[in-house]
Coordinates of C-alpha atoms and ligand atoms in Angstrom, one line a residue:
M11 CA -1.1 -9.1 31.5
R12 CA 2.3 -10.0 29.9
R13 CA 5.2 -11.6 32.5
D14 CA 8.0 -8.6 33.1
F15 CA 10.0 -11.1 34.3
A16 CA 13.8 -13.4 32.9
L17 CA 12.8 -12.5 29.4
S18 CA 15.6 -12.5 27.9
A19 CA 17.1 -15.8 30.2
L20 CA 16.2 -17.4 27.1
T21 CA 17.5 -17.2 24.0
L22 CA 15.2 -19.7 22.0
S23 CA 11.5 -21.2 22.4
V24 CA 10.0 -23.7 20.7
V25 CA 6.3 -23.9 21.1
T26 CA 4.5 -27.4 19.7
P27 CA 0.9 -28.2 19.8
M28 CA -0.1 -31.8 20.3
Y29 CA -3.3 -33.7 20.4
N30 CA -3.5 -37.0 20.2
E31 CA 0.4 -37.1 19.2
R32 CA 1.4 -40.2 21.4
E33 CA 2.5 -42.1 19.1
A34 CA 4.6 -39.0 17.5
V35 CA 5.6 -37.4 20.0
D36 CA 8.4 -40.5 21.4
H37 CA 9.7 -39.7 17.7
F38 CA 9.4 -35.7 17.9
V39 CA 11.6 -35.9 20.6
A40 CA 14.3 -38.3 19.6
R41 CA 15.3 -35.7 16.4
L42 CA 14.1 -31.9 17.9
R43 CA 16.7 -32.7 21.2
P44 CA 20.6 -32.8 19.1
V45 CA 18.9 -29.8 16.6
L46 CA 18.4 -27.7 19.9
D47 CA 21.6 -29.3 21.8
G48 CA 23.4 -28.3 18.9
L49 CA 22.3 -24.7 18.6
G50 CA 24.7 -23.5 21.7
V51 CA 22.3 -21.8 22.8
S52 CA 19.9 -21.7 25.8
Y53 CA 16.4 -23.2 25.2
E54 CA 13.4 -24.5 25.9
V55 CA 10.2 -27.1 24.4
V56 CA 7.1 -26.0 25.0
A57 CA 4.5 -28.7 24.4
V58 CA 1.0 -27.5 24.8
D59 CA -1.2 -30.5 25.7
D60 CA -4.7 -29.6 23.5
G61 CA -6.7 -31.7 25.7
S62 CA -5.6 -35.4 24.3
R63 CA -7.2 -38.5 24.6
D64 CA -4.9 -40.5 24.3
E65 CA -1.4 -40.7 26.8
T66 CA 0.4 -37.9 24.9
V67 CA 0.7 -36.1 28.4
A68 CA 1.9 -39.0 30.2
R69 CA 4.4 -39.5 27.5
V70 CA 5.5 -35.9 27.4
L71 CA 6.4 -35.8 31.3
E72 CA 8.2 -39.2 31.7
L73 CA 10.5 -37.8 28.5
R74 CA 10.7 -34.6 30.4
K75 CA 13.2 -36.6 33.2
D76 CA 15.6 -37.0 31.2
W77 CA 15.1 -33.7 29.0
P78 CA 14.2 -30.7 31.7
Q79 CA 14.5 -28.1 28.9
L80 CA 11.5 -29.5 27.8
R81 CA 7.7 -28.4 29.2
L82 CA 4.8 -29.5 29.0
V83 CA 1.0 -27.0 29.3
K84 CA -1.4 -28.5 29.4
L85 CA -5.0 -27.3 28.7
R86 CA -7.6 -28.3 29.7
R87 CA -9.5 -29.1 26.9
N88 CA -9.2 -29.2 23.3
V89 CA -9.6 -26.0 22.3
G90 CA -7.6 -26.1 18.2
H91 CA -4.7 -25.9 16.8
Q92 CA -4.5 -22.4 16.6
S93 CA -6.0 -21.8 20.1
A94 CA -3.4 -24.4 21.9
L95 CA -0.5 -22.5 19.7
A96 CA -2.0 -19.3 21.7
A97 CA -1.9 -20.6 24.7
G98 CA 1.6 -21.8 23.8
L99 CA 3.2 -18.0 22.3
R100 CA 1.3 -16.3 25.4
S101 CA 4.2 -19.9 28.2
A102 CA 6.9 -19.1 26.1
R103 CA 9.6 -17.1 26.8
G104 CA 12.0 -17.1 24.4
D105 CA 13.7 -14.0 22.4
Y106 CA 13.0 -16.4 19.4
V107 CA 9.8 -18.5 19.4
V108 CA 10.0 -20.8 16.4
S109 CA 5.7 -22.6 16.2
I110 CA 6.4 -26.6 14.8
D111 CA 4.2 -29.2 14.8
A112 CA 4.9 -32.2 16.6
D113 CA 4.1 -34.3 13.6
L114 CA 7.8 -34.3 12.1
Q115 CA 6.0 -32.8 8.7
D116 CA 8.1 -29.9 9.4
P117 CA 11.9 -30.9 9.5
P118 CA 13.3 -29.6 13.3
E119 CA 17.1 -29.6 11.2
V120 CA 15.7 -25.7 9.5
I121 CA 15.8 -24.8 13.0
G122 CA 19.4 -23.4 13.3
E123 CA 19.0 -22.1 9.5
M124 CA 16.0 -20.3 10.8
L125 CA 17.7 -18.4 13.8
A126 CA 21.1 -18.0 12.5
K127 CA 18.9 -15.9 9.2
A128 CA 17.0 -13.9 11.8
R129 CA 20.0 -13.1 13.8
D130 CA 22.1 -12.6 11.0
E131 CA 19.7 -10.3 8.8
D132 CA 17.9 -9.3 11.5
L133 CA 14.8 -10.0 11.0
D134 CA 11.5 -10.8 13.4
V135 CA 9.8 -13.3 11.1
V136 CA 11.9 -16.4 9.6
Y137 CA 8.9 -18.1 7.7
G138 CA 9.2 -21.7 6.5
V139 CA 8.6 -22.2 3.2
R140 CA 6.9 -25.5 1.5
N141 CA 8.9 -25.7 -1.3
D142 CA 7.4 -29.8 -2.1
R143 CA 4.3 -31.0 -1.1
T144 CA 4.3 -34.2 -2.8
T145 CA 4.1 -36.1 0.4
D146 CA 0.9 -34.7 1.0
T147 CA -2.5 -36.2 -0.4
A148 CA -3.8 -35.0 -3.9
F149 CA -6.9 -34.0 -1.7
K150 CA -4.9 -31.8 0.1
R151 CA -2.5 -29.6 -2.2
S152 CA -6.0 -29.1 -4.1
T153 CA -7.8 -27.2 -1.2
A154 CA -4.7 -26.3 0.3
G155 CA -3.7 -24.1 -3.2
A156 CA -6.9 -23.2 -3.4
Y157 CA -6.7 -21.6 0.4
Y158 CA -3.6 -20.4 -0.5
W159 CA -4.8 -18.8 -3.8
L160 CA -8.0 -17.2 -1.8
M161 CA -6.0 -15.7 1.1
R162 CA -3.2 -13.8 -1.0
K163 CA -6.7 -12.5 -3.0
L164 CA -8.6 -10.9 0.2
V165 CA -5.5 -10.4 3.1
G166 CA -2.5 -9.3 0.8
P167 CA 0.0 -10.8 -1.5
W168 CA 2.2 -10.6 1.5
V169 CA 0.6 -13.7 2.1
S170 CA 3.4 -16.6 1.1
G171 CA 1.7 -19.2 -1.0
Q172 CA 3.1 -22.1 1.1
A173 CA 4.0 -20.9 3.9
G174 CA 2.0 -22.4 7.2
D175 CA 2.8 -22.5 10.8
F176 CA 6.0 -23.3 10.7
R177 CA 7.9 -20.2 11.2
L178 CA 10.5 -18.2 13.6
M179 CA 8.9 -14.8 15.1
S180 CA 10.7 -11.9 17.8
R181 CA 9.8 -11.4 21.3
P182 CA 8.5 -8.3 19.9
V183 CA 6.5 -10.3 17.0
V184 CA 4.9 -12.6 19.5
D185 CA 3.9 -10.0 22.1
T186 CA 2.7 -8.4 19.4
L187 CA 0.4 -11.1 19.1
N188 CA -0.6 -11.8 22.6
D189 CA -1.9 -8.3 22.5
L190 CA -4.0 -9.0 20.2
P191 CA -7.8 -8.7 21.4
E192 CA -9.3 -11.0 18.6
Q193 CA -10.6 -14.5 19.2
Q194 CA -10.2 -16.4 16.4
P195 CA -6.2 -14.8 14.9
V196 CA -5.2 -17.9 12.4
Y197 CA -1.9 -16.9 12.4
R198 CA -0.1 -17.3 9.6
L199 CA -2.1 -14.8 7.8
V200 CA -1.9 -12.2 11.1
V201 CA 1.6 -12.4 11.3
P202 CA 2.4 -11.7 7.8
S203 CA 0.2 -8.7 8.1
L204 CA 1.6 -7.0 10.8
G205 CA 5.0 -6.1 8.3
F206 CA 7.7 -7.2 10.6
P207 CA 11.0 -7.2 8.5
S208 CA 10.9 -11.0 7.2
G209 CA 12.7 -13.3 5.4
E210 CA 12.0 -18.0 4.3
V211 CA 14.0 -20.7 4.3
G212 CA 13.0 -23.7 2.4
Y213 CA 12.1 -27.2 3.6
V214 CA 9.9 -30.3 1.6
R215 CA 7.0 -31.7 3.4
A216 CA 7.6 -34.6 5.0
E217 CA 5.3 -37.2 5.4
R218 CA 3.8 -37.4 8.8
V219 CA 5.7 -39.8 11.3
A220 CA 2.4 -41.2 13.2
G221 CA -1.0 -41.4 14.0
E222 CA -3.1 -39.6 11.1
T223 CA -3.4 -36.3 10.4
K224 CA -5.8 -34.2 13.3
Y225 CA -6.9 -32.2 10.7
P226 CA -10.5 -33.0 9.5
L227 CA -12.3 -32.0 6.5
T228 CA -14.5 -29.7 9.4
K229 CA -11.6 -28.4 10.9
M230 CA -10.4 -27.4 7.6
I231 CA -13.0 -25.7 6.6
K232 CA -12.7 -24.0 10.2
L233 CA -9.8 -22.9 9.5
S234 CA -11.2 -21.2 5.6
V235 CA -14.0 -19.8 8.0
D236 CA -12.1 -18.0 10.2
S237 CA -9.3 -17.1 7.7
V238 CA -12.6 -15.4 5.2
T239 CA -13.9 -13.2 8.0
G240 CA -11.2 -12.5 9.9
F241 CA -10.3 -10.9 7.1
S242 CA -12.3 -9.8 5.2
A243 CA -15.8 -7.8 4.7
A244 CA -16.4 -9.5 1.1
P245 CA -19.0 -12.4 1.7
L246 CA -21.0 -9.4 3.1
K247 CA -20.7 -7.7 -0.5
V248 CA -21.3 -11.4 -2.1
A249 CA -25.3 -10.1 -0.8
T250 CA -25.1 -6.9 -2.2
W251 CA -24.6 -8.1 -5.6
L252 CA -27.3 -11.5 -5.3
G253 CA -29.6 -8.4 -4.4
L254 CA -28.8 -6.2 -7.1
I255 CA -28.8 -8.7 -9.6
T256 CA -32.4 -10.4 -7.9
F257 CA -33.6 -7.1 -8.7
M258 CA -32.6 -6.5 -12.1
V259 CA -34.1 -10.0 -13.1
C260 CA -37.2 -8.9 -11.3
L261 CA -37.7 -5.6 -13.6
G262 CA -37.0 -7.7 -16.5
L263 CA -39.9 -9.5 -15.3
I264 CA -41.7 -6.7 -14.6
V265 CA -41.7 -5.4 -18.0
S266 CA -42.7 -8.6 -19.6
G267 CA -45.3 -8.7 -17.3
I268 CA -47.0 -5.4 -19.0
G269 CA -45.6 -6.6 -22.1
A270 CA -47.5 -9.7 -21.5
W271 CA -50.7 -7.4 -20.9
A272 CA -50.5 -5.1 -23.3
F273 CA -50.6 -7.7 -26.0
G274 CA -53.2 -9.6 -24.8
V275 CA -51.3 -12.4 -23.9
T276 CA -52.3 -13.7 -21.0
V277 CA -49.5 -15.2 -18.4
P278 CA -50.0 -18.5 -18.2
G279 CA -49.6 -20.2 -15.0
W280 CA -47.8 -19.4 -11.6
T281 CA -44.7 -21.2 -11.9
S282 CA -42.6 -18.0 -12.3
L283 CA -44.4 -16.4 -9.8
Y284 CA -43.3 -19.5 -7.6
I285 CA -39.9 -19.2 -9.4
A286 CA -39.4 -15.7 -8.3
V287 CA -40.4 -16.6 -4.7
L288 CA -38.8 -18.9 -4.0
L289 CA -35.9 -17.4 -5.1
L290 CA -35.7 -14.4 -3.2
G291 CA -36.5 -16.5 -0.4
A292 CA -33.2 -18.1 -0.7
V293 CA -31.1 -15.0 -1.5
Q294 CA -32.2 -13.6 1.4
L295 CA -31.6 -16.5 4.1
I296 CA -27.8 -17.0 2.5
C297 CA -28.2 -13.1 3.1
L298 CA -28.8 -13.7 6.3
G299 CA -26.6 -16.1 7.1
L300 CA -23.6 -14.0 6.0
L301 CA -24.6 -11.4 8.5
G302 CA -24.8 -13.9 11.1
E303 CA -21.5 -15.2 10.4
Y304 CA -20.2 -11.5 11.4
V305 CA -22.8 -11.1 14.1
G306 CA -21.7 -14.8 15.6
R307 CA -18.4 -12.6 16.1
I308 CA -18.9 -10.2 16.8
Y309 CA -20.8 -12.1 19.7
A310 CA -18.0 -13.9 20.4
A311 CA -15.8 -11.2 20.7
T312 CA -18.1 -9.3 23.5
Q313 CA -18.2 -12.4 25.8
R314 CA -14.4 -12.1 25.8
R315 CA -14.7 -15.7 27.3
P316 CA -11.0 -16.8 27.5
R317 CA -9.9 -19.0 24.1
F318 CA -7.9 -21.7 26.4
L319 CA -7.7 -22.8 30.0
I320 CA -4.1 -24.0 31.4
A321 CA -4.8 -26.9 33.4
F322 CA -1.3 -27.2 34.5
D323 CA 2.5 -25.9 33.7
T324 CA 5.9 -28.4 34.7
D325 CA 7.7 -25.1 34.8
Q326 CA 6.7 -24.7 38.5
E327 CA 8.5 -21.5 39.8
E328 CA 6.1 -19.2 38.1
P329 CA 2.3 -19.0 38.5
V330 CA 0.3 -19.4 35.1
I331 CA -1.3 -16.6 33.5
N332 CA -4.9 -17.4 32.0
R333 CA -5.9 -15.1 28.6
N334 CA -8.8 -12.9 31.4
G335 CA -5.8 -11.7 34.0
S336 CA -6.5 -14.4 36.9
E337 CA -2.9 -16.6 38.3
T338 CA -3.4 -20.2 39.5
V339 CA -0.2 -21.1 41.2
P340 CA 0.2 -25.4 40.2
T341 CA -0.6 -27.1 42.8
E342 CA 0.5 -30.2 42.5
L343 CA 1.9 -32.0 38.8
V344 CA -0.5 -35.0 37.7
T345 CA 2.0 -37.4 36.5
H346 CA -0.8 -39.9 34.0
G347 CA -2.5 -38.9 31.1
Ligands
UDP17 N1 -3.4 -29.7 16.7 C1 -3.9 -29.9 17.3 N2 -4.9 -29.6 17.6 C2 -5.6 -30.0 16.8 C3 -5.8 -30.5 16.3 C4 -4.1 -30.6 15.4 O1 -2.7 -28.8 18.6 O2 -6.9 -29.8 17.5 C5 -2.1 -30.1 16.4 C6 -1.0 -31.6 16.0 O3 -1.2 -31.8 17.0 C7 0.0 -31.0 15.5 C8 -0.9 -30.2 14.5 O4 -1.5 -29.2 15.2 O5 0.9 -31.1 15.6 C9 -0.8 -29.9 12.8 O6 -1.7 -30.6 12.5 P1 -1.6 -32.4 11.8 O7 -0.6 -32.7 11.5 O8 -2.5 -33.7 12.0 O9 -2.3 -31.3 10.9 P2 -1.6 -31.2 8.7 O10 -0.9 -31.7 9.0 O11 -2.5 -32.8 8.5 O12 -2.7 -30.4 8.0
MG18 MG1 0.7 -32.2 10.1

């Protein structure tokens, strides 16, 4: 269900997912506010609290007293960066929506450049492209390099090799994303695949201002699995190829077995048999696992569970519309974490 009211009242929404960002949030607000105030457009900042366990919520509510444009959308539990982003995109009301991390790795100053570019060149998407990642660890850079290389192969060349989730999108793009039935979309791949007119703005990836990364290896792996299965059935073809290869190997073994029998050379042991059985078993398990990944996703899609639930939204005039279309009118605001 889409909100129909006052959509054009705001020019810009800045969406920021926050998970345990208590240490970064003050720095973030201090740097973001002058940038947005200086743009001379109406704006809101949608801080999405992704079920933080620290005092992020309390701090944002505190900072909001001084900065009414800062809005807090608190999710009921931690749902992960991409789903928190989904909640933010759904809540945002601006004609343009910028998504940015809370840790100041993406410089807020670039937002003005993005907005100007989108307006001047009539673009629907402006990507923030990192042209320098030297502040990231070698591990992060090499895994990110491998990830983007693979995604360009699987999804298509329109995926930028250096664009993360720092981007500006126009209202039509955001509405399209909000209407997608997909359960686990990876926005940095879905947005380019939509094909809206787009441009790029370069920036230097800074170091995290405070706190630690909220993207441990497990979450990086999850993002990669979502990315691959969301865009490609190639892993299923791996199963076919493995099957074909083992079939050829078995044919060879049969021929050599018959040859050995004809020449009266007894096959000495059961080792080869044993290995063949094990190999086939392993290949079958791999194939089953690959199938399972997709079946699991189909199952999740048929359940149609909400990807996130909003606990409250500081924007009290309007009802909160949940993913399933039900409405919750926020009763009272919690003023502590
Ligand atoms: N984040 C989130 N939920 C999570 C993990 C991360 O909302 O489960 C947010 C986090 O607060 C930050 C952004 O996503 O604003 C990117 O996370 P982070 O900076 O830790 O990732 P990295 O830059 O290390 O890849
Ligand atoms: Mg970061």
